[in-house]
Coordinates of C-alpha atoms in Angstrom, one line a residue:
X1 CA 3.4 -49.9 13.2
X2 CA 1.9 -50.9 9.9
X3 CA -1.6 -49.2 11.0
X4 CA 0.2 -46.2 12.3
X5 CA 1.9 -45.9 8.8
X6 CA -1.4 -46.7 7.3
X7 CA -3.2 -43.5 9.3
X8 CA -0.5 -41.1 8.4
X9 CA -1.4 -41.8 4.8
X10 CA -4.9 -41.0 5.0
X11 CA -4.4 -38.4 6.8
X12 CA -2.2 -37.2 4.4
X13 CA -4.5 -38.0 1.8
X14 CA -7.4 -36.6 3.0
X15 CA -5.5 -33.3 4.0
X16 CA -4.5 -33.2 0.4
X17 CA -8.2 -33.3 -0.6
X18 CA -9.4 -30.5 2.0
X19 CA -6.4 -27.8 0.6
X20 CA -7.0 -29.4 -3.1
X21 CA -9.7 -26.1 -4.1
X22 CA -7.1 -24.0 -3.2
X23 CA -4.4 -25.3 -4.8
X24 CA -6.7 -25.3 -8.0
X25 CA -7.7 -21.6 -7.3
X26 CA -4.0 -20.7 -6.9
X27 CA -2.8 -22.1 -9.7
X28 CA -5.6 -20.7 -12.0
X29 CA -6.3 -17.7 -10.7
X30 CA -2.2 -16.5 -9.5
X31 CA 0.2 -19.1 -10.5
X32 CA -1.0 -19.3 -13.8
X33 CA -1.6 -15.7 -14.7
X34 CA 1.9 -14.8 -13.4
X35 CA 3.4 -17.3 -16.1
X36 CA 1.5 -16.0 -18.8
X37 CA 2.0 -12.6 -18.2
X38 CA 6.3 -13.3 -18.1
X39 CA 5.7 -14.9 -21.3
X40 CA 3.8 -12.4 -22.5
X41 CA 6.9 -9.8 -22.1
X42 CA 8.4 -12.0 -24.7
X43 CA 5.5 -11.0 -27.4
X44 CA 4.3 -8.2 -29.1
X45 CA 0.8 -8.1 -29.5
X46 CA -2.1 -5.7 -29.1
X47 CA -5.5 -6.5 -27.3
X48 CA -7.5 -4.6 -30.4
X49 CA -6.0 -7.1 -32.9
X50 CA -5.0 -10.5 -30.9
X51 CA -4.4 -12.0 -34.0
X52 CA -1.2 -10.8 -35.2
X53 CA 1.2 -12.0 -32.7
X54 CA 4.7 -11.9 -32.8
X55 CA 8.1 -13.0 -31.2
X56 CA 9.8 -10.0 -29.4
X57 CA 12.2 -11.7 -27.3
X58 CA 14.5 -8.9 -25.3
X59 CA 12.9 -6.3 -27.2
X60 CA 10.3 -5.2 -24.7
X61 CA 12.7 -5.6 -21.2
X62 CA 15.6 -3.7 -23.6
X63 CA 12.6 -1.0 -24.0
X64 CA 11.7 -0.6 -20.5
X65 CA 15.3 -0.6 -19.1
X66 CA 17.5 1.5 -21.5
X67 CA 15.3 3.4 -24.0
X68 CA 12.0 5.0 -22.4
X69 CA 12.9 7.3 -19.9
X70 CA 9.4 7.6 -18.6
X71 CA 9.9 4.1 -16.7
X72 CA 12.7 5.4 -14.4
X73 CA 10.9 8.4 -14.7
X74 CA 8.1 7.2 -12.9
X75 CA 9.5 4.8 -10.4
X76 CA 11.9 8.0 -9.4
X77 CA 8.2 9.7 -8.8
X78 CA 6.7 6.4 -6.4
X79 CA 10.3 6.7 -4.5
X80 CA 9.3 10.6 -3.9
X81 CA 6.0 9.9 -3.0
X82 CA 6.5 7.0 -0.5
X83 CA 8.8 9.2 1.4
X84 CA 6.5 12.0 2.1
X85 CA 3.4 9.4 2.2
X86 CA 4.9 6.7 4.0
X87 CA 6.2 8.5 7.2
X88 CA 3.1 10.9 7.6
X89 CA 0.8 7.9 7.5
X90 CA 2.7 5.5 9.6
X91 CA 2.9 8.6 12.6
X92 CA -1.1 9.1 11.8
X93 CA -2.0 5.8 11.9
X94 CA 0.5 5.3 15.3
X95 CA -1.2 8.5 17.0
X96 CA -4.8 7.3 16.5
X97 CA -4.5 3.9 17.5
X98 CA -2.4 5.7 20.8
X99 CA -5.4 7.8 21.4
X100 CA -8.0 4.8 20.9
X101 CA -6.2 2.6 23.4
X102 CA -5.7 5.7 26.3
X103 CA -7.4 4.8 29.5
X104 CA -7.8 8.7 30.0
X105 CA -10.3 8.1 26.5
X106 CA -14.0 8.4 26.7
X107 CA -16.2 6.6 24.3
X108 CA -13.9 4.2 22.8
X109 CA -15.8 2.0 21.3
X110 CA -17.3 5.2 19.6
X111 CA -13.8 6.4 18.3
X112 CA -13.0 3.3 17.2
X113 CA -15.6 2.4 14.7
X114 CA -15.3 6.6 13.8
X115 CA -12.0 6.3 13.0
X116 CA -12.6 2.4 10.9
X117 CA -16.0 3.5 9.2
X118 CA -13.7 5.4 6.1
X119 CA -12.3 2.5 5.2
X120 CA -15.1 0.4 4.2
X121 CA -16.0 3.1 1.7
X122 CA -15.2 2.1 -1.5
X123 CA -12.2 3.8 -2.0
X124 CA -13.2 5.5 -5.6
X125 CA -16.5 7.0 -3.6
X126 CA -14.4 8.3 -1.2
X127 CA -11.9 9.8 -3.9
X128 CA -14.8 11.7 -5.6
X129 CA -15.6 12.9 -1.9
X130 CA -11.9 14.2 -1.7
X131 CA -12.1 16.6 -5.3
X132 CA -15.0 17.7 -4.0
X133 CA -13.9 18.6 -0.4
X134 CA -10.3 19.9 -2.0
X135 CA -12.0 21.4 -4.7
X136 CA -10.2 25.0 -5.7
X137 CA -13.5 26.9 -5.6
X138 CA -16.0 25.4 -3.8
X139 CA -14.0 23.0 -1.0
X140 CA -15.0 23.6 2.5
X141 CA -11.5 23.1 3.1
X142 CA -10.4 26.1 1.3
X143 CA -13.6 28.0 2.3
X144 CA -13.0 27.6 5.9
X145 CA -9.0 28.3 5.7
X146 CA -10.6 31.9 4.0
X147 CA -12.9 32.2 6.8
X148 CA -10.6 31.8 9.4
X149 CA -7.3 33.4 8.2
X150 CA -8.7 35.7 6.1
X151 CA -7.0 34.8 2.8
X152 CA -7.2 34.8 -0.5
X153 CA -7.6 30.8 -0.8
X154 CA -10.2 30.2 -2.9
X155 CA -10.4 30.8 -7.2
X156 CA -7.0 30.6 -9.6
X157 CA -5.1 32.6 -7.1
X158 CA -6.0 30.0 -4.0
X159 CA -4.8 26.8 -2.4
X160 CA -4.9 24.2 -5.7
X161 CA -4.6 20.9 -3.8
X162 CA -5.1 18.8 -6.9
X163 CA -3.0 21.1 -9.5
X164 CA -0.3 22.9 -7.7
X165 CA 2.8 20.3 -8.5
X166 CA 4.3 21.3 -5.2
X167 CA 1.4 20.0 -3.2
X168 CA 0.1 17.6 -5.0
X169 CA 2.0 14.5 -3.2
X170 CA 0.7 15.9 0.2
X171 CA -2.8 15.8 -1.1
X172 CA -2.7 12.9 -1.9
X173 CA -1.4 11.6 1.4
X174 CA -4.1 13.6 3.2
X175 CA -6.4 11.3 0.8
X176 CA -4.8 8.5 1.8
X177 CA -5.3 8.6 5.7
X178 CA -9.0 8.5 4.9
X179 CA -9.0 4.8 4.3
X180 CA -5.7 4.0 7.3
X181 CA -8.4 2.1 9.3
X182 CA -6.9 -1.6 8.6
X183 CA -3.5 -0.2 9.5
X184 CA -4.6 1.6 13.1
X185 CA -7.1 -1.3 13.7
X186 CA -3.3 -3.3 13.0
X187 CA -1.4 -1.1 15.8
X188 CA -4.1 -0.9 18.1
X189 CA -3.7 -4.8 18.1
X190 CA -0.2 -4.5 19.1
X191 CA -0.3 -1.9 21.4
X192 CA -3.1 -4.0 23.5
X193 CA -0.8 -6.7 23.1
X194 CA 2.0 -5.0 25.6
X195 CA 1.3 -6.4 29.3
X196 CA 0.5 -3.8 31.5
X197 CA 2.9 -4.6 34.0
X198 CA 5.6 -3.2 32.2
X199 CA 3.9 0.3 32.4
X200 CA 3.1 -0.4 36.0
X201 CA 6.8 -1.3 36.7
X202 CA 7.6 1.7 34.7
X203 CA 5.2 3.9 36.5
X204 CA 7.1 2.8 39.5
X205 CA 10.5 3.6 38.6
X206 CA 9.4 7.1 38.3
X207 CA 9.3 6.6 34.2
X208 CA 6.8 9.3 32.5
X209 CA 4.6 9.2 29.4
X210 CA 7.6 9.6 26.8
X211 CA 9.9 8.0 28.7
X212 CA 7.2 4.6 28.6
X213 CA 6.3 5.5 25.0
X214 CA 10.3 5.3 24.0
X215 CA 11.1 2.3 26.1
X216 CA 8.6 0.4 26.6
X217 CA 5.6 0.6 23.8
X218 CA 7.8 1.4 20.3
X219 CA 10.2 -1.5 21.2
X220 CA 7.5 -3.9 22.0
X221 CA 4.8 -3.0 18.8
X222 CA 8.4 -3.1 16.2
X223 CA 7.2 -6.3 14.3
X224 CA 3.7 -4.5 14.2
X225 CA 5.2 -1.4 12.9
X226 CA 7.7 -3.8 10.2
X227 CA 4.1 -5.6 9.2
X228 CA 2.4 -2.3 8.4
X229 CA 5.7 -1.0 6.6
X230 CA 5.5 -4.1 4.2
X231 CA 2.2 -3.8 3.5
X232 CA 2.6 -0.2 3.0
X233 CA 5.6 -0.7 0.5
X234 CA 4.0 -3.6 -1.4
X235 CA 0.5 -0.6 -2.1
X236 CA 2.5 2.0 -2.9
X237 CA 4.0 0.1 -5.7
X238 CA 0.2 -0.5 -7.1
X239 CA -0.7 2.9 -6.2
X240 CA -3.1 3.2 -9.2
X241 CA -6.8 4.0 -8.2
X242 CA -6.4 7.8 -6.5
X243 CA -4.8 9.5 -9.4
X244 CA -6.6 7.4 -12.1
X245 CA -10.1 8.4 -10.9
X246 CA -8.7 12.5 -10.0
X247 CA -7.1 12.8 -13.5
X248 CA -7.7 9.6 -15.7
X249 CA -4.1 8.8 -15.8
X250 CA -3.1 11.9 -17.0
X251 CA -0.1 12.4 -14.7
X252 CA -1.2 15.7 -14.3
X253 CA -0.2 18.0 -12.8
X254 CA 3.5 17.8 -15.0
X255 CA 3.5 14.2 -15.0
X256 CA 3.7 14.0 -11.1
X257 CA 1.1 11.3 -11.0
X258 CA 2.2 9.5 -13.9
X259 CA 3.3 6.4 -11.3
X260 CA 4.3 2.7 -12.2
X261 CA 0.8 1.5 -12.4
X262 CA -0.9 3.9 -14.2
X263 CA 2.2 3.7 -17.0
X264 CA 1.5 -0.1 -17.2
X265 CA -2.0 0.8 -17.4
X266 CA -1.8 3.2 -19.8
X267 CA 0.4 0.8 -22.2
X268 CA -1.2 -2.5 -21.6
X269 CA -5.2 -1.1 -21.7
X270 CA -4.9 2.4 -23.1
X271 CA -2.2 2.2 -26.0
X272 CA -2.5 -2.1 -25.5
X273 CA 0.9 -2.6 -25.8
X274 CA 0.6 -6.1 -23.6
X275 CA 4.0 -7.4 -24.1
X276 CA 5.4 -3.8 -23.1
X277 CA 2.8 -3.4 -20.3
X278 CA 3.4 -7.2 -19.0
X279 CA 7.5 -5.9 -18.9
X280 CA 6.6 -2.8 -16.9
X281 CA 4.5 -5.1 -14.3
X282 CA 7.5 -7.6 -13.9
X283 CA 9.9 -4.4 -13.0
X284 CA 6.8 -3.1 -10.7
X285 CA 6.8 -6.6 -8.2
X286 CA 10.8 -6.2 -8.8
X287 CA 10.5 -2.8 -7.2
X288 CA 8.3 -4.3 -4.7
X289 CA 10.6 -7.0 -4.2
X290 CA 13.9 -5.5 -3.6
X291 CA 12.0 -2.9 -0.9
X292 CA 10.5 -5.8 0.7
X293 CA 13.8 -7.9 1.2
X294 CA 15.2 -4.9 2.1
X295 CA 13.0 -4.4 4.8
X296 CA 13.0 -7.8 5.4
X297 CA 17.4 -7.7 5.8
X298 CA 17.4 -4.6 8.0
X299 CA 14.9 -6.1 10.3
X300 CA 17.0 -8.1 12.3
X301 CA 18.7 -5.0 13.7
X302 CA 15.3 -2.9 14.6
X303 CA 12.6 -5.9 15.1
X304 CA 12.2 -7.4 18.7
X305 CA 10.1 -10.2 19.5
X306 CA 9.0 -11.3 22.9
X307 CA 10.5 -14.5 22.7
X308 CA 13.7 -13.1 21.7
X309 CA 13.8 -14.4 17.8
X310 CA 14.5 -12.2 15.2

């Protein structure tokens, strides 16, 4: 008994030891950072002149949550977006990874590393791609929509992908399906996870494509499709790098793209306002927070796992 006791410890010891440089990494490179920067929403202090640093206390969070509209202003402009972004690349990345895993498909392995390959391009590369491609004048987009409906969509008068304020958050999206190849790679995971004898009993029964697709493949890839929601939610709230690199932060066109992130960033590294910007990070993981539990609370009622736990 006493030599039993005696292994558990070293086991326990050593298994301390093994997980210890990550426990140091985490607590100086996340848990540490995330204190400072609360504390910091209790300061006023700028980044050009670190020296003069002073107690705010509520000052900042009384700022953010009652007296600068912008704030709400943006966060009601994230909410818009992620309901025309979140949809159209959840069905994209759904379709492709339906097409990659059809037995009726030719070349897969082909398709599949076409459709992953965007993704590993560094994604401000690939933005500066996009203004080129969605460019008013010279885009082949806009080029070949003249050349094959004969329209005016080229010059001031044309299609203004990046300037029209009532296409701008499609634009966007369309840039944002470049890079979906995690998330189809993700469902094409689940979808291969669904044994085939439920299509063959299906098939059986007489069931057709849509009826199988309804019944059978949506019910059985729901925690797949929850996972992607999540971690779509949780990068929407950073959504930063896109319009930064397009406009600088600009918010143009009408302060459309003026999101959470590029506020904070504006405040804490443009105007260096840290306390302020540290206040408008806290309410951007709150946002991301309260979506996520959400998600997290209606799941029970939509999520079904195989071995029936919820």
């Amino acid at each position: 008994m006493q030599k039993a006791h005696s292994l558990e410890k070293w086991e326990h010891k050593w298994g301390f030891r093994f997980i210890s440089p990550w426990l140091i990494g985490f607590f100086i490179f996340y848990l540490l950072p995330i204190i400072v920067s609360f504390i910091f929403t209790f300061l006023d202090f700028s980044l050009s002149d670190v020296s003069k640093i002073s107690f705010a206390g509520l000052k900042n969070w009384k700022r953010a949550l009652f007296e600068d509209k912008e704030v709400l202003a943006s966060v009601g402009r994230i909410l818009l977006f992620s309901v025309i972004n979140m949809p159209i690349s959840m069905l994209f990345a759904l379709s492709v990874a339906l097409m990659l895993n059809s037995r009726y498909l030719l070349g897969k392995r082909f398709f599949r590393t076409f459709f992953y390959l965007p993704s590993i391009i560094p994604l401000v590369a690939s933005v500066i791609i996009w203004q080129g491609v969605l460019n008013e004048n010279t885009g082949w987009i806009n080029l070949l929509i003249e050349k094959i409906f004969n329209v005016d969509a080229t010059g001031s008068d044309g299609i203004r992908w990046l300037a029209n304020p009532h296409l701008i958050y499609v634009t966007y999206t369309i840039i944002g399906l470049w890079g979906l190849g995690n998330t189809i790679i993700v469902f094409l995971a689940g979808l291969q996870g669904i044994p085939v004898e439920l299509y063959e009993a299906a098939e059986i029964d007489g069931a057709g494509g849509w009826h199988s697709l309804f019944r059978i493949t949506l019910p059985m890839i729901t925690p797949v499709v929850f996972y992607n929601l999540v971690i779509g939610v949780i990068g929407l709230m950073q959504y930063f790098l896109v319009p930064y690199v397009i406009n600088l932060g600009s918010g143009f066109p009408d302060g459309l793209t003026n999101f959470p992130m590029v506020y904070f960033f504006r405040q804490a590294f443009t105007y260096f306002n840290m306390g302020y910007g540290a206040v408008i990070a806290w309410l951007i993981f709150f946002l991301g927070l309260f979506f996520t539990a959400l998600l997290f609370k209606t799941a029970r009622h939509w999520v079904y796992y195989a071995g029936g736990d919820k």
